Amino acid sequence: RMENLDSVTAVETLAKRAGITLPDFDNNPIGQKGVSRSRILEMNLEAAKYFRQMLFDEQLGAPGRQYLADRKMSMAAIKRFGIGYAPEYGSMMSKHLRSLGFKDDEIQAGYLGGKNERGMFDYYRARVIFPIIDVSGNVIAFGGRVLDDSKPKYLNTSDTPAFKKSRML
């Protein structure tokens, strides 16, 4: 209760502390197929690494770095909180995640991308990205702030198997 964890997350956290490997839990009702929590967490970690890499890319990350500099965000804070950047181009992150073996349904279940008649597209584009990290150190979600006056100003991860906004924040 002190850490506001559900029972599955509490068991996973304690097992991780004790160095015990558990079978994969999926937070779906019995008989319902879906993407597991651990798979979303694995994908979120890779997405956070990607966003961070994009922020420090000399060309692609320039708008994000300029925005953070204008806001007087120190490099120490940027590194400490794992702040990143999502370039404005349509599906770069989705392509990157697919190259790592993640499937389109996993990308959609993690609220990192969507699909239309032209294929996959990234939800987070032209935004400074703030990873949301739980008490166990897992990247459970993202918040993205647009750099100009376009809408929506903030884009946040919707509920996923790894993140329940009403319970976590």
PDB file of C-alpha atoms in Angstrom:
ATOM      1  CA  ARG A   1       0.000   0.000   0.000  1.00  0.00           C
ATOM      2  CA  MET A   2       2.848   2.405   0.796  1.00  0.00           C
ATOM      3  CA  GLU A   3       4.101   2.111  -2.780  1.00  0.00           C
ATOM      4  CA  ASN A   4       0.593   2.056  -4.308  1.00  0.00           C
ATOM      5  CA  LEU A   5       1.182  -1.267  -6.102  1.00  0.00           C
ATOM      6  CA  ASP A   6      -1.423  -3.779  -7.183  1.00  0.00           C
ATOM      7  CA  SER A   7      -0.884  -7.383  -6.090  1.00  0.00           C
ATOM      8  CA  VAL A   8       0.789  -8.537  -9.321  1.00  0.00           C
ATOM      9  CA  THR A   9       3.180  -5.582  -9.350  1.00  0.00           C
ATOM     10  CA  ALA A  10       3.978  -6.117  -5.662  1.00  0.00           C
ATOM     11  CA  VAL A  11       4.883  -9.764  -6.306  1.00  0.00           C
ATOM     12  CA  GLU A  12       7.001  -8.769  -9.335  1.00  0.00           C
ATOM     13  CA  THR A  13       8.779  -6.060  -7.327  1.00  0.00           C
ATOM     14  CA  LEU A  14       9.569  -8.387  -4.435  1.00  0.00           C
ATOM     15  CA  ALA A  15      10.748 -11.131  -6.794  1.00  0.00           C
ATOM     16  CA  LYS A  16      13.018  -8.663  -8.584  1.00  0.00           C
ATOM     17  CA  ARG A  17      14.528  -7.535  -5.257  1.00  0.00           C
ATOM     18  CA  ALA A  18      15.129 -11.167  -4.299  1.00  0.00           C
ATOM     19  CA  GLY A  19      16.594 -12.070  -7.705  1.00  0.00           C
ATOM     20  CA  ILE A  20      13.813 -14.531  -8.509  1.00  0.00           C
ATOM     21  CA  THR A  21      12.537 -14.919 -12.071  1.00  0.00           C
ATOM     22  CA  LEU A  22       8.771 -15.212 -12.299  1.00  0.00           C
ATOM     23  CA  PRO A  23       6.649 -16.482 -15.163  1.00  0.00           C
ATOM     24  CA  ASP A  24       5.252 -13.716 -17.338  1.00  0.00           C
ATOM     25  CA  PHE A  25       2.093 -12.178 -15.886  1.00  0.00           C
ATOM     26  CA  ASP A  26      -0.361 -10.524 -18.225  1.00  0.00           C
ATOM     27  CA  ASN A  27      -2.885  -8.270 -16.571  1.00  0.00           C
ATOM     28  CA  ASN A  28      -5.685  -9.534 -18.791  1.00  0.00           C
ATOM     29  CA  PRO A  29      -8.738 -11.449 -17.594  1.00  0.00           C
ATOM     30  CA  ILE A  30      -8.526 -15.233 -17.924  1.00  0.00           C
ATOM     31  CA  GLY A  31      -9.091 -16.365 -21.487  1.00  0.00           C
ATOM     32  CA  GLN A  32      -8.506 -12.912 -22.982  1.00  0.00           C
ATOM     33  CA  LYS A  33      -5.484 -12.483 -25.239  1.00  0.00           C
ATOM     34  CA  GLY A  34      -3.388  -9.373 -25.078  1.00  0.00           C
ATOM     35  CA  VAL A  35       0.040  -7.899 -24.648  1.00  0.00           C
ATOM     36  CA  SER A  36       1.725  -8.647 -21.331  1.00  0.00           C
ATOM     37  CA  ARG A  37       2.803  -6.018 -18.848  1.00  0.00           C
ATOM     38  CA  SER A  38       6.407  -7.178 -18.996  1.00  0.00           C
ATOM     39  CA  ARG A  39       6.437  -6.856 -22.792  1.00  0.00           C
ATOM     40  CA  ILE A  40       5.112  -3.272 -22.534  1.00  0.00           C
ATOM     41  CA  LEU A  41       7.771  -2.446 -19.928  1.00  0.00           C
ATOM     42  CA  GLU A  42      10.481  -3.894 -22.162  1.00  0.00           C
ATOM     43  CA  MET A  43       9.188  -1.861 -25.102  1.00  0.00           C
ATOM     44  CA  ASN A  44       8.900   1.324 -23.014  1.00  0.00           C
ATOM     45  CA  LEU A  45      12.514   0.988 -21.935  1.00  0.00           C
ATOM     46  CA  GLU A  46      13.589   0.714 -25.581  1.00  0.00           C
ATOM     47  CA  ALA A  47      11.376   3.695 -26.481  1.00  0.00           C
ATOM     48  CA  ALA A  48      12.927   5.760 -23.667  1.00  0.00           C
ATOM     49  CA  LYS A  49      16.407   4.909 -24.977  1.00  0.00           C
ATOM     50  CA  TYR A  50      15.300   5.897 -28.478  1.00  0.00           C
ATOM     51  CA  PHE A  51      13.848   9.247 -27.305  1.00  0.00           C
ATOM     52  CA  ARG A  52      17.039  10.002 -25.388  1.00  0.00           C
ATOM     53  CA  GLN A  53      19.194   9.103 -28.397  1.00  0.00           C
ATOM     54  CA  MET A  54      17.071  11.392 -30.590  1.00  0.00           C
ATOM     55  CA  LEU A  55      17.485  14.308 -28.154  1.00  0.00           C
ATOM     56  CA  PHE A  56      21.258  14.027 -28.433  1.00  0.00           C
ATOM     57  CA  ASP A  57      21.280  13.468 -32.211  1.00  0.00           C
ATOM     58  CA  GLU A  58      23.079  16.494 -33.652  1.00  0.00           C
ATOM     59  CA  GLN A  59      20.455  17.297 -36.288  1.00  0.00           C
ATOM     60  CA  LEU A  60      17.220  15.554 -35.283  1.00  0.00           C
ATOM     61  CA  GLY A  61      17.430  16.573 -31.618  1.00  0.00           C
ATOM     62  CA  ALA A  62      18.251  20.254 -32.149  1.00  0.00           C
ATOM     63  CA  PRO A  63      14.644  21.510 -31.711  1.00  0.00           C
ATOM     64  CA  GLY A  64      14.253  19.548 -28.469  1.00  0.00           C
ATOM     65  CA  ARG A  65      17.567  20.707 -27.040  1.00  0.00           C
ATOM     66  CA  GLN A  66      16.754  24.319 -27.951  1.00  0.00           C
ATOM     67  CA  TYR A  67      13.354  24.091 -26.237  1.00  0.00           C
ATOM     68  CA  LEU A  68      14.929  22.678 -23.074  1.00  0.00           C
ATOM     69  CA  ALA A  69      17.687  25.332 -23.135  1.00  0.00           C
ATOM     70  CA  ASP A  70      15.039  28.068 -23.505  1.00  0.00           C
ATOM     71  CA  ARG A  71      13.316  26.603 -20.432  1.00  0.00           C
ATOM     72  CA  LYS A  72      16.652  26.684 -18.569  1.00  0.00           C
ATOM     73  CA  MET A  73      16.641  22.913 -18.071  1.00  0.00           C
ATOM     74  CA  SER A  74      20.097  21.840 -16.920  1.00  0.00           C
ATOM     75  CA  MET A  75      21.927  18.986 -18.599  1.00  0.00           C
ATOM     76  CA  ALA A  76      22.097  17.280 -15.199  1.00  0.00           C
ATOM     77  CA  ALA A  77      18.287  17.339 -14.897  1.00  0.00           C
ATOM     78  CA  ILE A  78      17.856  16.154 -18.491  1.00  0.00           C
ATOM     79  CA  LYS A  79      20.109  13.173 -17.844  1.00  0.00           C
ATOM     80  CA  ARG A  80      18.770  12.424 -14.364  1.00  0.00           C
ATOM     81  CA  PHE A  81      15.148  12.268 -15.499  1.00  0.00           C
ATOM     82  CA  GLY A  82      15.851  10.608 -18.853  1.00  0.00           C
ATOM     83  CA  ILE A  83      14.234  13.387 -20.863  1.00  0.00           C
ATOM     84  CA  GLY A  84      14.177  12.732 -24.595  1.00  0.00           C
ATOM     85  CA  TYR A  85      12.830  14.019 -27.879  1.00  0.00           C
ATOM     86  CA  ALA A  86      10.519  12.608 -30.545  1.00  0.00           C
ATOM     87  CA  PRO A  87      11.365  13.940 -34.013  1.00  0.00           C
ATOM     88  CA  GLU A  88       8.539  15.248 -36.153  1.00  0.00           C
ATOM     89  CA  TYR A  89       8.817  12.486 -38.749  1.00  0.00           C
ATOM     90  CA  GLY A  90       5.866  10.059 -38.872  1.00  0.00           C
ATOM     91  CA  SER A  91       7.003   6.562 -37.942  1.00  0.00           C
ATOM     92  CA  MET A  92      10.702   6.532 -37.037  1.00  0.00           C
ATOM     93  CA  MET A  93      10.176   5.117 -33.555  1.00  0.00           C
ATOM     94  CA  SER A  94       7.689   2.481 -34.706  1.00  0.00           C
ATOM     95  CA  LYS A  95      10.221   1.323 -37.307  1.00  0.00           C
ATOM     96  CA  HIS A  96      12.923   1.243 -34.633  1.00  0.00           C
ATOM     97  CA  LEU A  97      10.743  -0.810 -32.266  1.00  0.00           C
ATOM     98  CA  ARG A  98       9.830  -3.236 -35.064  1.00  0.00           C
ATOM     99  CA  SER A  99      13.554  -3.655 -35.820  1.00  0.00           C
ATOM    100  CA  LEU A 100      13.910  -4.820 -32.197  1.00  0.00           C
ATOM    101  CA  GLY A 101      11.189  -7.446 -32.646  1.00  0.00           C
ATOM    102  CA  PHE A 102       8.146  -5.609 -31.311  1.00  0.00           C
ATOM    103  CA  LYS A 103       4.904  -6.141 -33.217  1.00  0.00           C
ATOM    104  CA  ASP A 104       2.433  -3.508 -34.365  1.00  0.00           C
ATOM    105  CA  ASP A 105      -0.188  -4.709 -31.851  1.00  0.00           C
ATOM    106  CA  GLU A 106       2.352  -4.299 -29.030  1.00  0.00           C
ATOM    107  CA  ILE A 107       3.227  -0.768 -30.171  1.00  0.00           C
ATOM    108  CA  GLN A 108      -0.468   0.099 -30.221  1.00  0.00           C
ATOM    109  CA  ALA A 109      -1.156  -1.573 -26.851  1.00  0.00           C
ATOM    110  CA  GLY A 110       1.684   0.458 -25.328  1.00  0.00           C
ATOM    111  CA  TYR A 111       0.175   3.652 -26.742  1.00  0.00           C
ATOM    112  CA  LEU A 112       3.337   4.478 -28.642  1.00  0.00           C
ATOM    113  CA  GLY A 113       1.808   4.349 -32.104  1.00  0.00           C
ATOM    114  CA  GLY A 114      -1.314   3.857 -34.124  1.00  0.00           C
ATOM    115  CA  LYS A 115      -2.302   2.458 -37.475  1.00  0.00           C
ATOM    116  CA  ASN A 116      -4.134   4.016 -40.387  1.00  0.00           C
ATOM    117  CA  GLU A 117      -4.579   3.205 -44.099  1.00  0.00           C
ATOM    118  CA  ARG A 118      -0.919   4.118 -44.752  1.00  0.00           C
ATOM    119  CA  GLY A 119       0.435   1.909 -41.958  1.00  0.00           C
ATOM    120  CA  MET A 120       1.927   2.602 -38.537  1.00  0.00           C
ATOM    121  CA  PHE A 121       2.555   6.103 -37.230  1.00  0.00           C
ATOM    122  CA  ASP A 122       4.109   7.397 -34.006  1.00  0.00           C
ATOM    123  CA  TYR A 123       1.861   9.130 -31.471  1.00  0.00           C
ATOM    124  CA  TYR A 124       4.750  11.192 -30.146  1.00  0.00           C
ATOM    125  CA  ARG A 125       6.092  13.536 -32.842  1.00  0.00           C
ATOM    126  CA  ALA A 126       7.922  16.870 -32.464  1.00  0.00           C
ATOM    127  CA  ARG A 127       7.720  16.691 -28.668  1.00  0.00           C
ATOM    128  CA  VAL A 128      10.025  16.745 -25.696  1.00  0.00           C
ATOM    129  CA  ILE A 129       9.430  13.423 -23.963  1.00  0.00           C
ATOM    130  CA  PHE A 130       9.281  12.845 -20.212  1.00  0.00           C
ATOM    131  CA  PRO A 131       9.369   9.184 -19.179  1.00  0.00           C
ATOM    132  CA  ILE A 132       7.148   8.249 -16.241  1.00  0.00           C
ATOM    133  CA  ILE A 133       9.027   5.843 -13.983  1.00  0.00           C
ATOM    134  CA  ASP A 134       7.469   3.769 -11.203  1.00  0.00           C
ATOM    135  CA  VAL A 135       8.954   3.094  -7.775  1.00  0.00           C
ATOM    136  CA  SER A 136      10.630  -0.053  -9.125  1.00  0.00           C
ATOM    137  CA  GLY A 137      12.479   1.904 -11.798  1.00  0.00           C
ATOM    138  CA  ASN A 138      10.343   0.719 -14.723  1.00  0.00           C
ATOM    139  CA  VAL A 139       9.433   3.126 -17.517  1.00  0.00           C
ATOM    140  CA  ILE A 140       5.662   2.732 -17.375  1.00  0.00           C
ATOM    141  CA  ALA A 141       4.484   5.619 -19.584  1.00  0.00           C
ATOM    142  CA  PHE A 142       5.426   8.867 -21.302  1.00  0.00           C
ATOM    143  CA  GLY A 143       4.371  12.490 -21.350  1.00  0.00           C
ATOM    144  CA  GLY A 144       5.162  14.616 -24.366  1.00  0.00           C
ATOM    145  CA  ARG A 145       5.185  18.429 -24.624  1.00  0.00           C
ATOM    146  CA  VAL A 146       4.811  19.981 -28.064  1.00  0.00           C
ATOM    147  CA  LEU A 147       7.417  22.623 -28.921  1.00  0.00           C
ATOM    148  CA  ASP A 148       5.093  25.169 -30.517  1.00  0.00           C
ATOM    149  CA  ASP A 149       1.486  26.249 -29.967  1.00  0.00           C
ATOM    150  CA  SER A 150      -0.116  23.286 -31.755  1.00  0.00           C
ATOM    151  CA  LYS A 151      -2.645  21.099 -29.979  1.00  0.00           C
ATOM    152  CA  PRO A 152      -2.692  19.026 -27.929  1.00  0.00           C
ATOM    153  CA  LYS A 153      -0.041  20.818 -25.912  1.00  0.00           C
ATOM    154  CA  TYR A 154       0.589  17.702 -23.809  1.00  0.00           C
ATOM    155  CA  LEU A 155       0.191  14.109 -24.963  1.00  0.00           C
ATOM    156  CA  ASN A 156       0.278  11.415 -22.312  1.00  0.00           C
ATOM    157  CA  THR A 157       0.170   7.642 -22.448  1.00  0.00           C
ATOM    158  CA  SER A 158      -3.327   6.245 -22.068  1.00  0.00           C
ATOM    159  CA  ASP A 159      -3.988   3.221 -19.876  1.00  0.00           C
ATOM    160  CA  THR A 160      -1.906   0.200 -20.888  1.00  0.00           C
ATOM    161  CA  PRO A 161      -1.174  -3.188 -19.283  1.00  0.00           C
ATOM    162  CA  ALA A 162       1.761  -1.441 -17.511  1.00  0.00           C
ATOM    163  CA  PHE A 163       0.119   1.874 -16.638  1.00  0.00           C
ATOM    164  CA  LYS A 164      -3.159   2.833 -15.027  1.00  0.00           C
ATOM    165  CA  LYS A 165      -3.178   6.621 -14.839  1.00  0.00           C
ATOM    166  CA  SER A 166      -5.860   6.837 -12.131  1.00  0.00           C
ATOM    167  CA  ARG A 167      -3.831   4.550  -9.861  1.00  0.00           C
ATOM    168  CA  MET A 168      -0.259   5.538 -10.672  1.00  0.00           C
ATOM    169  CA  LEU A 169      -0.310   9.330 -10.705  1.00  0.00           C
TER     170      LEU A 169
END
